[in-house]
GROMACS .gro file of C-alpha atoms in nm:
model
  224
    1UNK     CA    1  -0.201   0.063  -1.097
    2UNK     CA    2  -0.021   0.338  -1.289
    3UNK     CA    3   0.319   0.261  -1.438
    4UNK     CA    4   0.627   0.475  -1.432
    5UNK     CA    5   0.651   0.733  -1.707
    6UNK     CA    6   0.977   0.900  -1.815
    7UNK     CA    7   1.007   1.270  -1.743
    8UNK     CA    8   0.701   1.261  -1.519
    9UNK     CA    9   0.742   1.534  -1.253
   10UNK     CA   10   0.795   1.405  -0.901
   11UNK     CA   11   0.521   1.476  -0.651
   12UNK     CA   12   0.604   1.628  -0.314
   13UNK     CA   13   0.423   1.340  -0.143
   14UNK     CA   14   0.640   1.100  -0.342
   15UNK     CA   15   0.955   1.255  -0.194
   16UNK     CA   16   0.811   1.217   0.153
   17UNK     CA   17   0.725   0.852   0.090
   18UNK     CA   18   1.070   0.775  -0.046
   19UNK     CA   19   1.229   0.952   0.250
   20UNK     CA   20   1.020   0.750   0.492
   21UNK     CA   21   1.111   0.428   0.312
   22UNK     CA   22   1.482   0.510   0.329
   23UNK     CA   23   1.453   0.604   0.696
   24UNK     CA   24   1.278   0.281   0.792
   25UNK     CA   25   1.481   0.047   0.568
   26UNK     CA   26   1.836   0.182   0.553
   27UNK     CA   27   2.061   0.045   0.282
   28UNK     CA   28   2.290  -0.237   0.387
   29UNK     CA   29   2.041  -0.388   0.630
   30UNK     CA   30   2.084  -0.765   0.656
   31UNK     CA   31   1.800  -0.978   0.516
   32UNK     CA   32   1.616  -1.222   0.741
   33UNK     CA   33   1.797  -1.549   0.812
   34UNK     CA   34   1.546  -1.750   0.608
   35UNK     CA   35   1.602  -1.533   0.301
   36UNK     CA   36   1.980  -1.538   0.342
   37UNK     CA   37   1.984  -1.918   0.370
   38UNK     CA   38   1.787  -1.962   0.049
   39UNK     CA   39   2.008  -1.710  -0.130
   40UNK     CA   40   2.308  -1.923  -0.030
   41UNK     CA   41   2.143  -2.246  -0.144
   42UNK     CA   42   2.090  -2.376   0.211
   43UNK     CA   43   1.718  -2.304   0.249
   44UNK     CA   44   1.476  -2.569   0.374
   45UNK     CA   45   1.156  -2.618   0.178
   46UNK     CA   46   0.977  -2.713   0.499
   47UNK     CA   47   1.019  -2.351   0.608
   48UNK     CA   48   0.856  -2.222   0.291
   49UNK     CA   49   0.577  -2.476   0.334
   50UNK     CA   50   0.511  -2.312   0.670
   51UNK     CA   51   0.535  -1.969   0.508
   52UNK     CA   52   0.265  -2.065   0.258
   53UNK     CA   53   0.038  -2.195   0.533
   54UNK     CA   54   0.081  -1.882   0.743
   55UNK     CA   55   0.049  -1.647   0.446
   56UNK     CA   56  -0.291  -1.790   0.363
   57UNK     CA   57  -0.412  -1.655   0.698
   58UNK     CA   58  -0.212  -1.333   0.667
   59UNK     CA   59  -0.344  -1.246   0.323
   60UNK     CA   60  -0.705  -1.328   0.407
   61UNK     CA   61  -0.687  -1.096   0.708
   62UNK     CA   62  -0.494  -0.821   0.530
   63UNK     CA   63  -0.745  -0.813   0.244
   64UNK     CA   64  -1.030  -0.744   0.486
   65UNK     CA   65  -0.825  -0.480   0.666
   66UNK     CA   66  -0.749  -0.302   0.338
   67UNK     CA   67  -1.115  -0.309   0.238
   68UNK     CA   68  -1.206  -0.153   0.573
   69UNK     CA   69  -0.948   0.120   0.515
   70UNK     CA   70  -1.098   0.173   0.170
   71UNK     CA   71  -1.443   0.229   0.319
   72UNK     CA   72  -1.303   0.477   0.571
   73UNK     CA   73  -1.196   0.705   0.285
   74UNK     CA   74  -1.436   0.585   0.017
   75UNK     CA   75  -1.496   0.934  -0.120
   76UNK     CA   76  -1.126   1.010  -0.160
   77UNK     CA   77  -0.867   0.880  -0.409
   78UNK     CA   78  -0.697   0.698  -0.122
   79UNK     CA   79  -1.002   0.475  -0.091
   80UNK     CA   80  -0.949   0.340  -0.441
   81UNK     CA   81  -0.580   0.288  -0.364
   82UNK     CA   82  -0.660   0.071  -0.062
   83UNK     CA   83  -0.921  -0.118  -0.265
   84UNK     CA   84  -0.659  -0.181  -0.534
   85UNK     CA   85  -0.425  -0.328  -0.272
   86UNK     CA   86  -0.707  -0.555  -0.155
   87UNK     CA   87  -0.753  -0.679  -0.512
   88UNK     CA   88  -0.381  -0.753  -0.521
   89UNK     CA   89  -0.411  -0.960  -0.206
   90UNK     CA   90  -0.684  -1.164  -0.373
   91UNK     CA   91  -0.457  -1.224  -0.673
   92UNK     CA   92  -0.167  -1.325  -0.446
   93UNK     CA   93  -0.389  -1.568  -0.257
   94UNK     CA   94  -0.462  -1.754  -0.579
   95UNK     CA   95  -0.091  -1.824  -0.628
   96UNK     CA   96  -0.035  -1.986  -0.288
   97UNK     CA   97  -0.162  -2.339  -0.365
   98UNK     CA   98   0.108  -2.392  -0.628
   99UNK     CA   99   0.380  -2.282  -0.385
  100UNK     CA  100   0.240  -2.502  -0.110
  101UNK     CA  101   0.221  -2.803  -0.344
  102UNK     CA  102   0.584  -2.753  -0.455
  103UNK     CA  103   0.714  -2.722  -0.098
  104UNK     CA  104   0.517  -3.006   0.059
  105UNK     CA  105   0.289  -3.009   0.364
  106UNK     CA  106   0.347  -2.763   0.646
  107UNK     CA  107   0.439  -2.900   0.988
  108UNK     CA  108   0.197  -2.667   1.167
  109UNK     CA  109  -0.152  -2.602   1.037
  110UNK     CA  110  -0.243  -2.379   1.332
  111UNK     CA  111  -0.160  -2.006   1.327
  112UNK     CA  112   0.180  -1.923   1.470
  113UNK     CA  113   0.161  -1.612   1.695
  114UNK     CA  114   0.485  -1.466   1.563
  115UNK     CA  115   0.363  -1.498   1.205
  116UNK     CA  116   0.021  -1.351   1.274
  117UNK     CA  117   0.131  -1.039   1.464
  118UNK     CA  118   0.163  -0.836   1.140
  119UNK     CA  119  -0.195  -0.893   1.018
  120UNK     CA  120  -0.326  -0.838   1.372
  121UNK     CA  121  -0.158  -0.497   1.381
  122UNK     CA  122  -0.280  -0.409   1.031
  123UNK     CA  123  -0.634  -0.495   1.149
  124UNK     CA  124  -0.580  -0.255   1.440
  125UNK     CA  125  -0.462   0.012   1.198
  126UNK     CA  126  -0.768  -0.044   0.982
  127UNK     CA  127  -0.985   0.047   1.281
  128UNK     CA  128  -0.773   0.308   1.456
  129UNK     CA  129  -0.502   0.436   1.223
  130UNK     CA  130  -0.494   0.756   1.021
  131UNK     CA  131  -0.551   0.631   0.663
  132UNK     CA  132  -0.291   0.859   0.494
  133UNK     CA  133  -0.032   0.754   0.751
  134UNK     CA  134  -0.125   0.387   0.711
  135UNK     CA  135  -0.078   0.418   0.334
  136UNK     CA  136   0.264   0.577   0.379
  137UNK     CA  137   0.373   0.311   0.629
  138UNK     CA  138   0.261   0.029   0.400
  139UNK     CA  139   0.449   0.172   0.103
  140UNK     CA  140   0.764   0.210   0.313
  141UNK     CA  141   0.744  -0.158   0.408
  142UNK     CA  142   0.667  -0.292   0.059
  143UNK     CA  143   1.017  -0.230  -0.074
  144UNK     CA  144   1.180  -0.460   0.184
  145UNK     CA  145   0.917  -0.732   0.144
  146UNK     CA  146   0.945  -0.714  -0.234
  147UNK     CA  147   1.322  -0.752  -0.217
  148UNK     CA  148   1.293  -1.062   0.000
  149UNK     CA  149   1.041  -1.213  -0.241
  150UNK     CA  150   1.267  -1.145  -0.540
  151UNK     CA  151   1.557  -1.318  -0.364
  152UNK     CA  152   1.345  -1.621  -0.278
  153UNK     CA  153   1.205  -1.654  -0.629
  154UNK     CA  154   1.554  -1.649  -0.778
  155UNK     CA  155   1.685  -1.900  -0.523
  156UNK     CA  156   1.396  -2.142  -0.577
  157UNK     CA  157   1.458  -2.141  -0.950
  158UNK     CA  158   1.835  -2.177  -0.916
  159UNK     CA  159   1.868  -2.429  -0.635
  160UNK     CA  160   1.538  -2.616  -0.634
  161UNK     CA  161   1.430  -2.612  -0.998
  162UNK     CA  162   1.095  -2.443  -0.930
  163UNK     CA  163   0.900  -2.325  -1.233
  164UNK     CA  164   0.701  -2.008  -1.285
  165UNK     CA  165   0.381  -2.143  -1.135
  166UNK     CA  166   0.550  -2.248  -0.811
  167UNK     CA  167   0.733  -1.912  -0.790
  168UNK     CA  168   0.428  -1.702  -0.882
  169UNK     CA  169   0.359  -1.596  -0.523
  170UNK     CA  170   0.705  -1.449  -0.477
  171UNK     CA  171   0.712  -1.311  -0.833
  172UNK     CA  172   0.388  -1.126  -0.763
  173UNK     CA  173   0.540  -0.930  -0.475
  174UNK     CA  174   0.889  -0.900  -0.626
  175UNK     CA  175   0.796  -0.615  -0.860
  176UNK     CA  176   0.967  -0.282  -0.779
  177UNK     CA  177   0.757  -0.068  -0.546
  178UNK     CA  178   0.811   0.247  -0.754
  179UNK     CA  179   0.476   0.238  -0.935
  180UNK     CA  180   0.290   0.163  -0.614
  181UNK     CA  181   0.471   0.448  -0.443
  182UNK     CA  182   0.374   0.684  -0.725
  183UNK     CA  183   0.011   0.572  -0.708
  184UNK     CA  184   0.006   0.629  -0.332
  185UNK     CA  185   0.156   0.977  -0.376
  186UNK     CA  186  -0.110   1.065  -0.632
  187UNK     CA  187  -0.384   0.935  -0.403
  188UNK     CA  188  -0.247   1.123  -0.103
  189UNK     CA  189  -0.254   1.448  -0.298
  190UNK     CA  190  -0.096   1.762  -0.149
  191UNK     CA  191   0.228   1.750   0.045
  192UNK     CA  192   0.036   1.808   0.365
  193UNK     CA  193  -0.106   1.456   0.343
  194UNK     CA  194   0.235   1.311   0.423
  195UNK     CA  195   0.364   1.582   0.654
  196UNK     CA  196   0.312   1.685   1.016
  197UNK     CA  197   0.095   1.453   1.227
  198UNK     CA  198   0.042   1.207   0.942
  199UNK     CA  199   0.416   1.172   0.882
  200UNK     CA  200   0.479   1.123   1.254
  201UNK     CA  201   0.209   0.858   1.267
  202UNK     CA  202   0.347   0.692   0.954
  203UNK     CA  203   0.688   0.657   1.122
  204UNK     CA  204   0.524   0.492   1.423
  205UNK     CA  205   0.312   0.259   1.211
  206UNK     CA  206   0.602   0.177   0.981
  207UNK     CA  207   0.838   0.085   1.263
  208UNK     CA  208   0.583  -0.148   1.416
  209UNK     CA  209   0.491  -0.307   1.083
  210UNK     CA  210   0.856  -0.377   1.015
  211UNK     CA  211   0.909  -0.514   1.366
  212UNK     CA  212   0.618  -0.753   1.315
  213UNK     CA  213   0.750  -0.853   0.974
  214UNK     CA  214   1.091  -0.934   1.126
  215UNK     CA  215   0.904  -1.140   1.387
  216UNK     CA  216   0.731  -1.327   1.103
  217UNK     CA  217   1.065  -1.426   0.951
  218UNK     CA  218   1.234  -1.507   1.283
  219UNK     CA  219   0.940  -1.730   1.377
  220UNK     CA  220   0.983  -1.922   1.052
  221UNK     CA  221   1.357  -1.953   1.111
  222UNK     CA  222   1.289  -2.126   1.443
  223UNK     CA  223   1.069  -2.394   1.287
  224UNK     CA  224   1.216  -2.748   1.286
   0.00000   0.00000   0.00000
């Protein structure tokens, strides 16, 4: 994945992606209850044990969805971008056992509907979505998810004494989304790839992805 470079000219598609991200995740939005509780030192490790169990299913599904999206545009730069995201999911999956071991066993081993709505919708997008719009919607959602992961990693170190291995899952996703956004803009190419029908579709996809992500967190918050 390319890294940020000083004085690198901004791409038109990059402006569109940043605008979509700001539209879908306005500043000042309250974090999910689970994240806020951990940030305040009141988080329950049983909730994160459930998160680890559910994320194993989420990531396995999302990886396949991203690979399908990659095949749908295999001859375009966007195909390699989706394939790169799938590789990232594989790397994230390898960090989950350490988190699960640190948090203890999950109460529910079965999939929780509210936690699995996001990957189910991404699977639908992999089959039916417009790939450029799917890419834009995913990038818009990554910033919020990354911020939650950064907060959780810091809280686990501060209040629970977790080490780097146990925090590796959250650390993996906590990186700023800027480089990923730039890579998506380069893969999307001309401004037209994130304008018109694709931009309208990206707004629709992004709103639903974020709604399903909020459902993921609210489902965890309701766990005993």
